[in-house]
Short mmCIF file of C-alpha atoms and ligand atoms in Angstrom, two decimals:
data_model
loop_
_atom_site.label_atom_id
_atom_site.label_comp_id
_atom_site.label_asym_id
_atom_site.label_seq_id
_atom_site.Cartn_x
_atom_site.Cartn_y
_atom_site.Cartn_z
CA UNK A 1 -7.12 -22.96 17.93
CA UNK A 2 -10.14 -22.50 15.62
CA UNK A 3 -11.86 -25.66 15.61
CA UNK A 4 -12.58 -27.20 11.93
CA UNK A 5 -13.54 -25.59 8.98
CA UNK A 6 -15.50 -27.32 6.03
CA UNK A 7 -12.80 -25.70 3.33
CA UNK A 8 -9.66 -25.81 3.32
CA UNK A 9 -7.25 -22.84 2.72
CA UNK A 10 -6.27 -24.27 -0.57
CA UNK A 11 -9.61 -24.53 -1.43
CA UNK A 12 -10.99 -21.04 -0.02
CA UNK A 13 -8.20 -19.57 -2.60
CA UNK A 14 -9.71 -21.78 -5.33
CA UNK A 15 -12.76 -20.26 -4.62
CA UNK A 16 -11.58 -16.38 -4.78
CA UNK A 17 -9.29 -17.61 -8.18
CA UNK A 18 -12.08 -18.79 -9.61
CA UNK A 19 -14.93 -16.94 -8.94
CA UNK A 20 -13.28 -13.00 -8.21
CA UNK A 21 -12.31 -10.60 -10.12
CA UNK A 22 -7.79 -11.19 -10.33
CA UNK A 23 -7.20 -7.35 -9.15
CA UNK A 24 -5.71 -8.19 -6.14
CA UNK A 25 -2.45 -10.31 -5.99
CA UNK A 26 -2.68 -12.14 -2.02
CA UNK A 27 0.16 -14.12 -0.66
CA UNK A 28 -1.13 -17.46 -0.09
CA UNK A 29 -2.82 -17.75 3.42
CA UNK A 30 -6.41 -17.48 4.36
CA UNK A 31 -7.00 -15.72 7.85
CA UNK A 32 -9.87 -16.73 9.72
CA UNK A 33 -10.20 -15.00 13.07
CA UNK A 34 -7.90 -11.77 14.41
CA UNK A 35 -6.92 -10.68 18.06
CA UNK A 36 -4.78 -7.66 18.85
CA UNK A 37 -1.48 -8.19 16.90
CA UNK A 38 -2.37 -11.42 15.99
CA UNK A 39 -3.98 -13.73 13.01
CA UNK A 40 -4.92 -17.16 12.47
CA UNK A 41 -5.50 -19.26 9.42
CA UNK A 42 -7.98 -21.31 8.16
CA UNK A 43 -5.85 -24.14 9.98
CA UNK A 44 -5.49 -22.78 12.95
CA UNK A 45 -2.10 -21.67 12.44
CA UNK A 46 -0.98 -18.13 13.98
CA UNK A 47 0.91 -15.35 12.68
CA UNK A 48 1.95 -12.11 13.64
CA UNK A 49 0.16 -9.56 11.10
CA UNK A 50 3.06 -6.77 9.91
CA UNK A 51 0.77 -4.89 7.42
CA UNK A 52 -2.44 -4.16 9.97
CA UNK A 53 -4.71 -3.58 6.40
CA UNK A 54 -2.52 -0.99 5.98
CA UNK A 55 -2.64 0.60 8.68
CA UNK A 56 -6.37 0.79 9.11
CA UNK A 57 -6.14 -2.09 12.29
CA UNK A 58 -3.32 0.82 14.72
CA UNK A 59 -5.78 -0.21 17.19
CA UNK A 60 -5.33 -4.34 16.93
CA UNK A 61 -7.19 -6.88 15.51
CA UNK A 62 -11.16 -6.46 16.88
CA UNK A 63 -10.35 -4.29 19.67
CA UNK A 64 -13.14 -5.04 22.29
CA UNK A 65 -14.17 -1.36 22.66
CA UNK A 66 -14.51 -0.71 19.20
CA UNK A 67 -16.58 -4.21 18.28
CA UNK A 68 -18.75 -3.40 21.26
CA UNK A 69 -19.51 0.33 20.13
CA UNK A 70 -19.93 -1.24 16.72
CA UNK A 71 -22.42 -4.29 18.14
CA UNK A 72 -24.61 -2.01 20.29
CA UNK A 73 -24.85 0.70 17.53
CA UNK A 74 -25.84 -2.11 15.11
CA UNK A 75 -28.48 -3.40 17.26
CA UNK A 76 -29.98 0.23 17.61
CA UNK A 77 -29.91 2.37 14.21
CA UNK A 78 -27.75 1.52 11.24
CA UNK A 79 -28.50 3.93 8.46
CA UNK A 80 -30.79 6.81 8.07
CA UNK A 81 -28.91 8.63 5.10
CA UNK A 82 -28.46 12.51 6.08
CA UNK A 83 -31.99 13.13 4.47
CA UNK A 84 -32.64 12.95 8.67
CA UNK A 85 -30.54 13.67 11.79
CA UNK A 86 -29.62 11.00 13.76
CA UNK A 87 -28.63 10.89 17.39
CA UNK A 88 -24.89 9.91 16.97
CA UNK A 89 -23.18 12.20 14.03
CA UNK A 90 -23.51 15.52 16.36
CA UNK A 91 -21.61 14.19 18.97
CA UNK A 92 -18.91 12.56 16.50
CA UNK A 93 -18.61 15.64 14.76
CA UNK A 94 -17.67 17.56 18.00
CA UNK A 95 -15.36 14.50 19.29
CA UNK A 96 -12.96 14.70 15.85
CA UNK A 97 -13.14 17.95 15.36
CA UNK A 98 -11.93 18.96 18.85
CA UNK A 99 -9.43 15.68 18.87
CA UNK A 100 -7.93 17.18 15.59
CA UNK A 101 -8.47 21.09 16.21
CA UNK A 102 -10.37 21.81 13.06
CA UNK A 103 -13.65 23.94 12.89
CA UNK A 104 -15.89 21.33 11.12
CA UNK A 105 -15.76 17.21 9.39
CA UNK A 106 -17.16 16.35 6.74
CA UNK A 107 -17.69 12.21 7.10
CA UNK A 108 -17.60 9.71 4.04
CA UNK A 109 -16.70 6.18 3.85
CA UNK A 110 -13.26 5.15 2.28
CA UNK A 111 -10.24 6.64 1.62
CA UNK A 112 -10.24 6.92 -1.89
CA UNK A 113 -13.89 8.86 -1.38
CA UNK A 114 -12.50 11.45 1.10
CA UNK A 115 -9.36 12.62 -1.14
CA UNK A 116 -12.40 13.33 -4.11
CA UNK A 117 -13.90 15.22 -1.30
CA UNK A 118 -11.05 17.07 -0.46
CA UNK A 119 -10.03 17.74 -4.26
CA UNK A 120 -14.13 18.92 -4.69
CA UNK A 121 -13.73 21.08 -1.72
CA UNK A 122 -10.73 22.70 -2.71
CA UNK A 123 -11.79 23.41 -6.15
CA UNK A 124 -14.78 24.89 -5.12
CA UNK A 125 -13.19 27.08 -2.47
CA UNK A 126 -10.49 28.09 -5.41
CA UNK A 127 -13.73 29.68 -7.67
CA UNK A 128 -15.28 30.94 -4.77
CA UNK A 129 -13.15 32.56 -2.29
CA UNK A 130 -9.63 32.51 -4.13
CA UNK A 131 -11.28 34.31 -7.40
CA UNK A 132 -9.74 31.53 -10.06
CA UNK A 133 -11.47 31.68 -13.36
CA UNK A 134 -13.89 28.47 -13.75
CA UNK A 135 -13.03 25.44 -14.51
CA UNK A 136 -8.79 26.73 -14.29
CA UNK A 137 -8.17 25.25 -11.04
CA UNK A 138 -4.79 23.11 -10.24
CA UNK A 139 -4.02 21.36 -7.81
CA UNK A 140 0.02 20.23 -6.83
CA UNK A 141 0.48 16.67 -6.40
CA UNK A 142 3.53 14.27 -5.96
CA UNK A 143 5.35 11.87 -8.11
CA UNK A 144 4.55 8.12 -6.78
CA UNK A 145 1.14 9.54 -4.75
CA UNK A 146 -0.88 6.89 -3.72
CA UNK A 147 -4.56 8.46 -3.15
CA UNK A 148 -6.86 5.61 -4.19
CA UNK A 149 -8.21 4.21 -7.10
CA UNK A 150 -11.30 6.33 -9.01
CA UNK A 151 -10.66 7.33 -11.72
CA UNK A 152 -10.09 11.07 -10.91
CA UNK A 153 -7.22 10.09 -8.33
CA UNK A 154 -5.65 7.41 -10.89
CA UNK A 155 -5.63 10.55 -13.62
CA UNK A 156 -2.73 11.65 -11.32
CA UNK A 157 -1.01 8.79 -10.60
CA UNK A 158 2.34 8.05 -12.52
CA UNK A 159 2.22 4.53 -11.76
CA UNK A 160 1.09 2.74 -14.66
CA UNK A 161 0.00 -0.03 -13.48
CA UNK A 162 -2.99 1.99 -11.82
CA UNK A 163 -3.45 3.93 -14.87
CA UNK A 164 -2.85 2.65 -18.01
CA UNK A 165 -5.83 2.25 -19.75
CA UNK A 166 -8.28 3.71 -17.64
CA UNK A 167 -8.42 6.77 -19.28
CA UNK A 168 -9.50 9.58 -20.34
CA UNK A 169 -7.81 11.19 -17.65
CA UNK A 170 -9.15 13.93 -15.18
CA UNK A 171 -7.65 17.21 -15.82
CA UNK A 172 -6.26 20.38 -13.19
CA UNK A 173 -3.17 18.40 -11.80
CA UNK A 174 0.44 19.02 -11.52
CA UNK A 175 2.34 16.75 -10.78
CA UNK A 176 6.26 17.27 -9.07
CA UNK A 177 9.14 15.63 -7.61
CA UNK A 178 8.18 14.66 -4.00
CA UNK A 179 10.37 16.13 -1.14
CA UNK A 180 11.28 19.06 -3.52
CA UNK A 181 10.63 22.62 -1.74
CA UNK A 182 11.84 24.28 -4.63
CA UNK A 183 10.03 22.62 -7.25
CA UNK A 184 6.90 23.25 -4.60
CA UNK A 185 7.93 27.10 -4.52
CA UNK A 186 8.33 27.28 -8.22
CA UNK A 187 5.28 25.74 -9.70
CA UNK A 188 2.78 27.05 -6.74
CA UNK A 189 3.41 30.96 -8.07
CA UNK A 190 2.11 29.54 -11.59
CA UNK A 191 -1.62 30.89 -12.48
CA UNK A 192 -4.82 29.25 -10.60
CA UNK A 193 -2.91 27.26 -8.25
CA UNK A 194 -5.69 25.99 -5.67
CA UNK A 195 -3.90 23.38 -3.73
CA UNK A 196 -0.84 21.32 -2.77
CA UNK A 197 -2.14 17.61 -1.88
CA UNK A 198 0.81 15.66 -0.51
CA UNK A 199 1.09 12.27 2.06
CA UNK A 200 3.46 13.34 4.95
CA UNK A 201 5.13 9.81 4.26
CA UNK A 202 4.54 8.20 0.87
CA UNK A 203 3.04 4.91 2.16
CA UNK A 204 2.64 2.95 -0.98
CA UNK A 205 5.80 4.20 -2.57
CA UNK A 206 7.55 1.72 -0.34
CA UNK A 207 7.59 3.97 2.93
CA UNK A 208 9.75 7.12 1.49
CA UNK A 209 10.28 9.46 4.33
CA UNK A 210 10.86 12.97 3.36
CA UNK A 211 13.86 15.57 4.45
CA UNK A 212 13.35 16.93 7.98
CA UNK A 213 11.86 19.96 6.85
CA UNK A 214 9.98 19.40 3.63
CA UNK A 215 6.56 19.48 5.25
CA UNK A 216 7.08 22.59 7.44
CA UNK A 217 8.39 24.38 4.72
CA UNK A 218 5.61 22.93 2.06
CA UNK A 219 2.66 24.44 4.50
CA UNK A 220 4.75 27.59 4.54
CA UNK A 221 5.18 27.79 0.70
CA UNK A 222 1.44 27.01 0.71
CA UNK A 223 0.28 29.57 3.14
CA UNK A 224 2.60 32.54 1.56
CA UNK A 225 1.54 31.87 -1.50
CA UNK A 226 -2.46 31.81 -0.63
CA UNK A 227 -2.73 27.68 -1.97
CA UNK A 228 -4.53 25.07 0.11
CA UNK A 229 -2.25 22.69 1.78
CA UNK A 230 -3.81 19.43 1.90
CA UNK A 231 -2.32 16.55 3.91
CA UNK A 232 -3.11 13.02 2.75
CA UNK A 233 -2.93 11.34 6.19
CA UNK A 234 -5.59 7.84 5.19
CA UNK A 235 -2.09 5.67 6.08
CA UNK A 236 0.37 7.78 8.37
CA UNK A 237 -2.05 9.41 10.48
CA UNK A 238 -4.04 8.58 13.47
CA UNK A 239 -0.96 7.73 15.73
CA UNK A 240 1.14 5.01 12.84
CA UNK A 241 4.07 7.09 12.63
CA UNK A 242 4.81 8.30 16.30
CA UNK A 243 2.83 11.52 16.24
CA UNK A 244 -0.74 11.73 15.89
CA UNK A 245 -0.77 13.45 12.45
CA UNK A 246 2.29 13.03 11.00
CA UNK A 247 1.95 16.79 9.65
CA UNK A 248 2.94 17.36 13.28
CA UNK A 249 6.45 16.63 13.16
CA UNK A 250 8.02 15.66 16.42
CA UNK A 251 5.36 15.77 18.60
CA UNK A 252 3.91 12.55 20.47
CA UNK A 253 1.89 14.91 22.64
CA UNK A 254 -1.37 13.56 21.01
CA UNK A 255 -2.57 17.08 21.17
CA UNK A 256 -2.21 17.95 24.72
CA UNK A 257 0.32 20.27 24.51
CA UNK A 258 0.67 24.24 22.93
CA UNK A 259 1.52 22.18 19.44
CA UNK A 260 -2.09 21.36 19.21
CA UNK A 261 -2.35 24.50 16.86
CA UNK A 262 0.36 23.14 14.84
CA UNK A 263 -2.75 20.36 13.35
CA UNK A 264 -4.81 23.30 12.00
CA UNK A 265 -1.86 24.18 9.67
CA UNK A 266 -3.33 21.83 7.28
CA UNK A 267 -5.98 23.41 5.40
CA UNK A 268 -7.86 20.08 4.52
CA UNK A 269 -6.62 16.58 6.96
CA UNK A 270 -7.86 13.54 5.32
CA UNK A 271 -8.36 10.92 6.93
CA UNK A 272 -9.52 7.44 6.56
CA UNK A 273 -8.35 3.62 7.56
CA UNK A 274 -7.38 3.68 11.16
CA UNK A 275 -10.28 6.06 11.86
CA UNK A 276 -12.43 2.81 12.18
CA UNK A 277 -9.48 0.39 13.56
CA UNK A 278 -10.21 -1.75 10.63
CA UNK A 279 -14.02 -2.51 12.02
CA UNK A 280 -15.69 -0.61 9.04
CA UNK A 281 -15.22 1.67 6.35
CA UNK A 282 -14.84 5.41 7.71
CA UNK A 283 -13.18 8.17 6.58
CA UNK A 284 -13.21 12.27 7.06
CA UNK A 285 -12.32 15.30 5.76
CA UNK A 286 -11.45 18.15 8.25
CA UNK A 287 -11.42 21.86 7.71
CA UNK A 288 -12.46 25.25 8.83
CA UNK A 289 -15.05 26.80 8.37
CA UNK A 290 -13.22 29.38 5.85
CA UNK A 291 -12.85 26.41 3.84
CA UNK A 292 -15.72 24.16 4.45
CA UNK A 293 -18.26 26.38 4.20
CA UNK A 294 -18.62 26.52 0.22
CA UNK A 295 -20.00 23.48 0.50
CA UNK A 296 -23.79 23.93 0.88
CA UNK A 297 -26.90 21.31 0.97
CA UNK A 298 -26.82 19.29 -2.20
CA UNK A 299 -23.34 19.85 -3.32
CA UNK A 300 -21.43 16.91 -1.80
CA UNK A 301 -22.64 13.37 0.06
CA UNK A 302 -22.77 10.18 0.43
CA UNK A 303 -25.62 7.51 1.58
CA UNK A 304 -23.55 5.63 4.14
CA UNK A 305 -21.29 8.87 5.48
CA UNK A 306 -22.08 10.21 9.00
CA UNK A 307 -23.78 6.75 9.79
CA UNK A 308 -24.43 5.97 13.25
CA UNK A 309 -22.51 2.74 13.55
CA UNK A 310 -19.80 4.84 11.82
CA UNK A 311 -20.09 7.80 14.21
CA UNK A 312 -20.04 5.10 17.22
CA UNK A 313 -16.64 3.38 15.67
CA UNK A 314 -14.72 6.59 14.74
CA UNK A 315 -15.23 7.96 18.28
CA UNK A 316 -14.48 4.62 20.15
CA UNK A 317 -11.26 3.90 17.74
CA UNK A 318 -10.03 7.26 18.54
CA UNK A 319 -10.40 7.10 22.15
CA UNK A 320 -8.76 4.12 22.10
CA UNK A 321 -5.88 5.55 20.44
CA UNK A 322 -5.55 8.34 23.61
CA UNK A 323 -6.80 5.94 26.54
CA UNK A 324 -3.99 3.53 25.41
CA UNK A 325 -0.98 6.06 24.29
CA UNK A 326 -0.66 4.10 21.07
CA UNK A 327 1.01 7.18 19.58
CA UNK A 328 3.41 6.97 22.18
CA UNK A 329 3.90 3.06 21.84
CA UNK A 330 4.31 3.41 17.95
CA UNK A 331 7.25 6.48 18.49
CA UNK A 332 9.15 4.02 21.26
CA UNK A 333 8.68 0.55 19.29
CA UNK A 334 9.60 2.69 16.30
CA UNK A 335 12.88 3.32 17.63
CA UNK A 336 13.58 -0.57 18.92
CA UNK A 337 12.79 -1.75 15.63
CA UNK A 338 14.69 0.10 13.30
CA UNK A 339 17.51 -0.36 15.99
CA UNK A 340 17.35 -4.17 15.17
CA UNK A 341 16.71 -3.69 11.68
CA UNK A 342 20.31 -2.04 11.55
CA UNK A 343 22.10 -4.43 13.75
CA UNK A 344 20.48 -7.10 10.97
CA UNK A 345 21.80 -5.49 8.10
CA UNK A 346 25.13 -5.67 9.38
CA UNK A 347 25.64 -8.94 9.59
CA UNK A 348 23.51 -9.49 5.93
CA UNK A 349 23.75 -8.81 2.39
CA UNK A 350 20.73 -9.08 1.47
CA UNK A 351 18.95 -6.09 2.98
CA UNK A 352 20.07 -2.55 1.96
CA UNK A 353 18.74 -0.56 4.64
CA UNK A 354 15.53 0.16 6.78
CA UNK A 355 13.64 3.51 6.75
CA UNK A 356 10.28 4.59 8.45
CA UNK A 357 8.73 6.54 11.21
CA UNK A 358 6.97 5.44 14.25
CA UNK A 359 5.48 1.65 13.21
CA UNK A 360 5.43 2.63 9.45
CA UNK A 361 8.65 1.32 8.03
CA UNK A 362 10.32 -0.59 5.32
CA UNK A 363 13.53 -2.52 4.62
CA UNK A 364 14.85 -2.02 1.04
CA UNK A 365 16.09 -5.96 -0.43
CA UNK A 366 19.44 -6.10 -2.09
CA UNK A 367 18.26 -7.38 -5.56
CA UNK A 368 16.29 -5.47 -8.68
CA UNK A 369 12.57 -3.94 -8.67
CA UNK A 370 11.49 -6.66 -11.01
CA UNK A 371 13.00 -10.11 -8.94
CA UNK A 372 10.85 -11.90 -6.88
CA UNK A 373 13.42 -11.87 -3.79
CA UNK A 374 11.19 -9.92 -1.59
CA UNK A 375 8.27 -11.81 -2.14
CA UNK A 376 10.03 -15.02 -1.66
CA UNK A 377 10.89 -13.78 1.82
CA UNK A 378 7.70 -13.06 2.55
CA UNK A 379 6.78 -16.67 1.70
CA UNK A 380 9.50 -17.33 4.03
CA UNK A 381 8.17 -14.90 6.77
CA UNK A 382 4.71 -16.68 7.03
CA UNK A 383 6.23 -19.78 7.15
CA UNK A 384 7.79 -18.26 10.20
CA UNK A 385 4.72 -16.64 11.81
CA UNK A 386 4.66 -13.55 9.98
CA UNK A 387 2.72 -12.09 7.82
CA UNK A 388 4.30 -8.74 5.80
CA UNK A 389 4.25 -8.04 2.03
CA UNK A 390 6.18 -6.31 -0.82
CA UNK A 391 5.77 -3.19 -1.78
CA UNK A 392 7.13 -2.13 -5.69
CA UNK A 393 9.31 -4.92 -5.77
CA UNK A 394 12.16 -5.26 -3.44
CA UNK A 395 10.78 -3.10 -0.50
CA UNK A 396 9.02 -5.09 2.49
CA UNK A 397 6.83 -2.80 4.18
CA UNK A 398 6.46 -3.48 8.24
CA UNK A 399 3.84 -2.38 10.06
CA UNK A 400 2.07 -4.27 12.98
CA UNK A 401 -0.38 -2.81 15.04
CA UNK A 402 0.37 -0.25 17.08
CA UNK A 403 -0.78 -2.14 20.40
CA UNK A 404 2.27 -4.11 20.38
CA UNK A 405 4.26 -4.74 23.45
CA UNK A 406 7.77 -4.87 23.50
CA UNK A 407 8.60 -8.56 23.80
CA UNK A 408 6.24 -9.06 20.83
CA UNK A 409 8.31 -7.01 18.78
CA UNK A 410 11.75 -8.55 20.16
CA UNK A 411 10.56 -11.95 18.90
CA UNK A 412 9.05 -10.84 15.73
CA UNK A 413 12.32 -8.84 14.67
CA UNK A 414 14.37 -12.01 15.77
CA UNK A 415 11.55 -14.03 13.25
CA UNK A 416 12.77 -11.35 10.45
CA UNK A 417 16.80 -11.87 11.45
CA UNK A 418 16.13 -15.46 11.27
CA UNK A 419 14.24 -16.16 7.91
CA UNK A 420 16.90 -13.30 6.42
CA UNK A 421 19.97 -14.82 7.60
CA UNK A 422 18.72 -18.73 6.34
CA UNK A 423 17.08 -16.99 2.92
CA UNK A 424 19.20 -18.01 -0.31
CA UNK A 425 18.29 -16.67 -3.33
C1 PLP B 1 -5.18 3.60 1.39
C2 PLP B 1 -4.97 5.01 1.01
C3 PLP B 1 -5.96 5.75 0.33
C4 PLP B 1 -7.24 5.12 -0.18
O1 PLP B 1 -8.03 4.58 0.82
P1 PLP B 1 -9.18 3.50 0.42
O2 PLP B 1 -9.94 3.32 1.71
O3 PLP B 1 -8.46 2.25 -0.03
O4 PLP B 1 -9.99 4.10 -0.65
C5 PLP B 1 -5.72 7.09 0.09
N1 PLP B 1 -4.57 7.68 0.47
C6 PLP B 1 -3.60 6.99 1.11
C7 PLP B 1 -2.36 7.71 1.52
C8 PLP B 1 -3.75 5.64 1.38
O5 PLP B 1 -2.77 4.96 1.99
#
C-alpha cells in the first residue's frame, strides 16, 4: 500500500487532459510506484505490468542494482558533455562493446536518436568507403517499420497516422514488403544501395514474427551484395525475445558460446530501451571500426550521450541481464505462455491466435482493426490486475518483464483466460 495521495487518479488525468499536449492516448490508470513485475496506482491498487515501457523495464520495475548505480553516479558527476573525458564512458565503452562483440559504440540517448545515428553513419560510410555518388545514397527499409518519431524516420513510415502531415519528407529510402528475401535480393542490386535497416521482430506492427530464415538470409543478401545490414534491435533486443539479440536466432547462450561471432554479422546493432532497464534514457549504436570510423570529431553528438550516470546504468542493466539469465527466463516463460495462450484459444472465439518470441508476444482479437474490442479487454484486464494495451487495433501486445517467475506468469495467464472467457462484446 502507498499511503495517501493529495490527487486522485481521476484528477491526475484531468490534469495531463488539460494541461498536455493529446499525443498520447493512455488507458485510464495512474501508476504511482513500480517493483519488479509489478505496479501500483495512485490508490494503492496493484497490477501486473504486461507492456514493461515497451520493453525498456526486461530488467523489472527499479531494479535495486540499477537505481543504486544510478543514485551513486548522480551524487558524483552527472554531465560533462564530451567537450571533456569523464571517468565512466571508457569503461562502458569496453563493457558493451565486448558484451555485444563489436569493435566500437557510439552512445546517444533515445531510440529514435540512435536509428538517425545509424542512418548518418551509414550514409556517410556509403560516400566514403562504398564510392556512391553524393547525396545518391538509399537505404532498404520495411513496410510497417516502427523506428521513432523525427521527422527523418516518420519520412519512411507508411503508417499515416505518424506521417501525414508532417512533411516534407526525407528522401534516400526504399521501402519493401517485410519478410520478403526476394524483394530484399531484388531491390538491393539497384544503384547506390547503402543499407538494409530492418527490426528482427516488428514490435509495433503488433508483434509480426518473420519466416525462420528471413534474417539469416537478409544479412547474407546484404553482405554479397556489399550493403550495410542494420538491425533495429531498441524493442527485441537485450534478452526480450529469448536470445540476447534477436539477430542471433536460436541462441540463448548470451554470448558465451562459438555463436558469439554470429552478433558481429550486423553491420550497425541499435540499441536503446532496455539498455537502461527503464531508469533513464540510453541508447547505442555499435559497429566496427570499418564502419565507425568515418565518423570523425564534429560530425555526430549529442550533449547528454556517453553521460556518466548513463555509462553507470547501461553497464549495471546489462549485467543484470547476465548475472540473472533473464535471456534464459524470457526463452522458457516464452514457451509456457504461448502454451496457455493456445489452450485459451481453444476453448474461445474471441482470440484468433497468439504469436511472439521469448516475452515479446501478441494475441490477434477476433473482430475488425477499427472496433474497440481489444481495448475494451484491456479495460477489462486492469480491472483484473493487469495492465497490457492494443496495438493497431485488435492485437494485444504482452510483454512483462523478463524477471518473472513462473507462478507469476501461471496466474497472470489464468487473469487473461478469465477476463476473455467472461468478455461479451
Ligand atoms: C521504441 C522504438 C524506437 C524508438 O525509441 P525511442 O526511445 O522512443 O525514441 C525505435 N525502434 C524501435 C524498434 C522501437 O521499438
Amino acid at each position: 500500500m502507498i499511503e495517501n495521495n493529495i490527487l486522485s487518479s481521476e484528477e491526475l488525468m484531468k490534469l495531463e487532459e488539460r494541461h498536455g499536449a493529446h499525443n498520447y492516448h493512455p488507458l485510464p490508470v495512474v501508476l504511482a510506484k513500480g517493483d519488479g513485475v509489478y505496479v501500483w496506482d495512485v490508490e494503492g491498487k496493484r497490477y501486473y505490468d504486461f507492456l514493461s515501457a515497451y520493453s525498456a523495464v526486461n530488467q523489472g520495475h527499479c531494479h535495486p542494482k540499477i537505481v543504486d548505480a544510478m543514485q551513486t553516479q548522480t551524487e558524483t558527476l552527472t554531465l560533462t558533455s564530451r567537450a571533456f573525458y569523464n571517468d565512466v564512458l571508457g569503461r562502458y565503452e569496453k563493457y558493451i562493446t565486448e558484451y555485444f562483440g563489436f569493435d566500437k559504440v557510439l552512445p546517444m540517448n533515445t531510440g529514435a536518436e540512435a536509428v538517425e545515428t545509424a542512418i548518418k553513419l551509414c550514409r556517410k560510410w556509403a560516400y566514403e568507403k562504398k564510392g556512391i555518388p553524393e547525396n545518391q545514397a538509399q537505404i532498404i527499409v520495411c513496410d510497417n517499420n516502427f523506428h521513432g518519431r523525427t521527422t527523418t524516420i516518420v519520412s519512411f513510415s507508411n503508417d499515416p497516422v505518424a506521417n501525414q502531415n508532417f512533411g516534407p519528407y526525407t528522401p534516400g529510402f526504399i521501402r519493401i514488403p517485410y519478410n520478403d528475401l526476394s524483394a530484399l535480393e531484388r531491390i538491393v542490386q539497384g544503384e547506390n544501395i547503402a543499407g538494409f535497416m530492418v527490426e528482427p521482430i516488428q514490435g509495433e506492427a503488433g508483434v509480426m514474427v518473420p519466416d525462420e530464415g528471413f534474417i539469416k538470409g537478409a544479412k547474407e543478401i546484404c553482405r554479397k551484395n556489399g550493403v550495410l545490414f542494420i538491425a533495429d534491435e531498441v524493442q527485441t533486443g537485450i534478452g526480450r525475445t529469448g536470445a540476447l539479440l534477436s539477430v542471433c536466432g536460436d541462441c540463448a547462450c548470451e554470448g558465451h558460446c562459438e555463436k558469439q561471432a554470429t552478433y558481429t554479422e550486423s553491420d550497425i546493432l541499435i540499441l536503446g530501451k532496455a539498455l537502461s532497464g527503464g531508469a533513464y534514457p540510453v541508447s547505442a549504436v555499435l559497429a566496427d571500426d570499418e564502419v565507425m570510423e568515418v565518423i570523425r570529431p564534429g560530425q555526430h553528438g549529442s550533449t547528454f550521450g556517453g553521460n556518466p550516470v548513463a555509462g553507470q546504468v547501461g553497464i549495471a542493466a546489462l549485467e543484470v541481464i547476465r548475472d540473472e539469465k533473464l535471456t534464459q527466463n524470457a526463452r522458457s516463460l516464452g514457451e509456457l505462455f504461448r502454451a496457455r495462450m493456445n489452450q485459451m484459444i481453444e476453448k474461445t472465439a474471441l482470440v484468433l491466435l497468439v504469436r511472439g518470441k521469448g516475452l515479446l508476444n501478441a494475441i490477434v482479437i477476433n473482430d475488425s482493426e477499427d472496433s474497440s474490442t481489444a481495448w475494451d479487454i484491456c479495460i477489462q484486464l486492469k480491472e483484473n490486475g493487469l495492465l497490457a494495451k492494443p496495438t493497431h487495433g485488435n492485437i494485444i501486445r504482452f510483454a512483462p518483464p523478463l524477471v518473472m517467475t513462473i507462478e507469476q506468469l501461471h496466474e497472470c495467464c489464468d487473469i487473461i483466460e478469465k477476463t476473455i472467457g467472461a468478455f461479451r462484446i
